[in-house]
Tab-separated table of C-alpha atoms in Angstrom:
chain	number	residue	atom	x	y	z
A	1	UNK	CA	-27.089	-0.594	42.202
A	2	UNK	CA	-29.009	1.900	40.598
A	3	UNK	CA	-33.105	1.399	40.560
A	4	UNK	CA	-35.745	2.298	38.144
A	5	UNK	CA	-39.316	2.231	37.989
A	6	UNK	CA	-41.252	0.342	36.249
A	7	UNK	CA	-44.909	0.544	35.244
A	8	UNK	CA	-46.736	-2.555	34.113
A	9	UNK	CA	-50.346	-2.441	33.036
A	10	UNK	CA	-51.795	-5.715	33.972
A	11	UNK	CA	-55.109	-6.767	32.885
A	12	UNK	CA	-56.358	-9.096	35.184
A	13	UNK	CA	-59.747	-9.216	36.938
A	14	UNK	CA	-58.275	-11.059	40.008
A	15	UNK	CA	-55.685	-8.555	40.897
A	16	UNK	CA	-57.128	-5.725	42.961
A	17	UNK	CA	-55.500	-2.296	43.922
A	18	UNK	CA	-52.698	-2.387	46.562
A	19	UNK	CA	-52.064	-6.456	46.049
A	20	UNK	CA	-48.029	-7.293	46.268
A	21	UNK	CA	-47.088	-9.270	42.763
A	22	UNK	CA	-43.656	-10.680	41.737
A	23	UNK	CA	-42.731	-10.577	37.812
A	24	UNK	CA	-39.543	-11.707	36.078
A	25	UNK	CA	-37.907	-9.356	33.303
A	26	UNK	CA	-35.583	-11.523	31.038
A	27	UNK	CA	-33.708	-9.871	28.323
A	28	UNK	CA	-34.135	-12.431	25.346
A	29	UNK	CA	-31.021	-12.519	22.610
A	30	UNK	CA	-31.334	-12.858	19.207
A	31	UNK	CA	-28.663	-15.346	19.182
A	32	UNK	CA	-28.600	-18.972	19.825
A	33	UNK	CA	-26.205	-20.727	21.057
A	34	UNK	CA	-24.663	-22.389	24.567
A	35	UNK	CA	-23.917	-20.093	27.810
A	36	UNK	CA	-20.316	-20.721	29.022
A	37	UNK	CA	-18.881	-19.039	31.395
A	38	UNK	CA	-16.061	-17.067	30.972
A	39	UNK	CA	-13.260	-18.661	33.179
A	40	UNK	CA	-13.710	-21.655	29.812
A	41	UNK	CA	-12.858	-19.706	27.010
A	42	UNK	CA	-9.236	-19.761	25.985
A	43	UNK	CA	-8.288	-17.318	22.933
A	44	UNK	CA	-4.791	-17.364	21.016
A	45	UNK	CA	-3.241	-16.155	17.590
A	46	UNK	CA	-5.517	-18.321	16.064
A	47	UNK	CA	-8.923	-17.704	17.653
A	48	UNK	CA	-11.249	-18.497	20.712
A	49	UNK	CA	-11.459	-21.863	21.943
A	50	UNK	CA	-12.241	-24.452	24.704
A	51	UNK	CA	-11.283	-27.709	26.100
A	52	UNK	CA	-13.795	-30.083	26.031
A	53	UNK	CA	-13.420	-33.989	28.123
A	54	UNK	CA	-13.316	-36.822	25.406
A	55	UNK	CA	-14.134	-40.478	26.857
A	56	UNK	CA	-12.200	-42.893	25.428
A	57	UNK	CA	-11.987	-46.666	25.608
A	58	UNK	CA	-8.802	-47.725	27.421
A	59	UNK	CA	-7.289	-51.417	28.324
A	60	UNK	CA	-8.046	-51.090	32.077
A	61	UNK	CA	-10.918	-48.562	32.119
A	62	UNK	CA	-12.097	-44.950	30.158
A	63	UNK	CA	-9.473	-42.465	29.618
A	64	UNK	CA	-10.504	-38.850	29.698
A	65	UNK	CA	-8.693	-36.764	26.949
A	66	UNK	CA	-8.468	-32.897	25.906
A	67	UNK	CA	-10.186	-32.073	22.761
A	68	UNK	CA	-9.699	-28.172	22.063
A	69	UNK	CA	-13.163	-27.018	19.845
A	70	UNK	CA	-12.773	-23.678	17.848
A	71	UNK	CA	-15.919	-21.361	19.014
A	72	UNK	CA	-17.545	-18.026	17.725
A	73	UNK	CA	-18.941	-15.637	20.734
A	74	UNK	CA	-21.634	-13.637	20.379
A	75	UNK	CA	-22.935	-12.242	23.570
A	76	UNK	CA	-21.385	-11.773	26.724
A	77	UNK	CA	-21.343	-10.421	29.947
A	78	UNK	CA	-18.600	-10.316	33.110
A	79	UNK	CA	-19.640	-14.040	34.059
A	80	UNK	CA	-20.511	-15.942	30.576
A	81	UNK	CA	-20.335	-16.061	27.346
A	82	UNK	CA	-22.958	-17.147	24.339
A	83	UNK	CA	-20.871	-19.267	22.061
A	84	UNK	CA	-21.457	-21.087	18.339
A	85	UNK	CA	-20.131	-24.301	17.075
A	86	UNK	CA	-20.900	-27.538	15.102
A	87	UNK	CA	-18.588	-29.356	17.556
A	88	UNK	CA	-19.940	-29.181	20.889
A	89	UNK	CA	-23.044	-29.598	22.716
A	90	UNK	CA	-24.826	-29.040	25.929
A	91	UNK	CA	-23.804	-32.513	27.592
A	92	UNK	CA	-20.135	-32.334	27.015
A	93	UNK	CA	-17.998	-31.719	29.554
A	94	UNK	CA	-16.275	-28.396	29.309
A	95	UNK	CA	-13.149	-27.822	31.067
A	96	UNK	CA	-13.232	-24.856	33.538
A	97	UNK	CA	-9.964	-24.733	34.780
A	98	UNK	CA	-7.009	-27.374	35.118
A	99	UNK	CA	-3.440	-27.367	38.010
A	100	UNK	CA	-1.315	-27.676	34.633
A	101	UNK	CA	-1.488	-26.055	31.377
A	102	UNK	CA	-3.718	-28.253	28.382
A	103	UNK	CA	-2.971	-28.925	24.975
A	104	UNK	CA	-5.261	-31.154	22.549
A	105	UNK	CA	-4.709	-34.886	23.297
A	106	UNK	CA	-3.475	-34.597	26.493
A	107	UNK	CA	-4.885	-37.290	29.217
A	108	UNK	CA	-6.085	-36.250	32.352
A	109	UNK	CA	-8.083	-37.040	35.471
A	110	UNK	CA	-11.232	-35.625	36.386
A	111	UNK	CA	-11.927	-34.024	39.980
């Protein structure tokens, strides 16, 4: 990996010459939206997409169904994605991968 240098003047009167200090550089986006990562996002002849877990009431117990959700990316790099929607949210439970192809409605188990 390729290094650069860096300057950075700090103004600080308990910092002396030669001390060791850590920073953090974070590249901020413009954007807003939720990081997903890339193994998620699902795209077709329609558009991007991914499968979200709905909880739903059963006789016996909760049954977990597929809910596919429609998404705009902005940003991305080779691990994750910055996506946009109305129709999902931090908590919900986005499906990474599955042993069986997914289609809306389908039931499965979680792991």
């Amino acid at each position: 990996m390729p290094q650069k240098i860096l300057r950075i003047k700090l103004l600080d009167a308990k910092l002396k010459g030669g001390e060791q200090a850590r920073i953090k550089i974070e590249k901020s986006s413009l954007d807003q939206g939720l990081l997903v990562s890339n193994e998620a996002i699902h795209q077709n002849r329609e558009g991007t997409y991914v499968f979200v877990v709905d909880e739903r009431p059963g006789a016996l117990s909760n049954v977990f169904v597929v809910r596919k959700v429609d998404i705009q990316s902005s940003e991305k790099n080779d691990k994750e994605t910055m996506i946009q929607t109305d129709s999902i949210y931090a908590e919900d439970k986005i499906i990474l991968n599955s042993s069986e192809p997914l289609q809306e409605g389908d039931r499965i188990r979680l792991e």
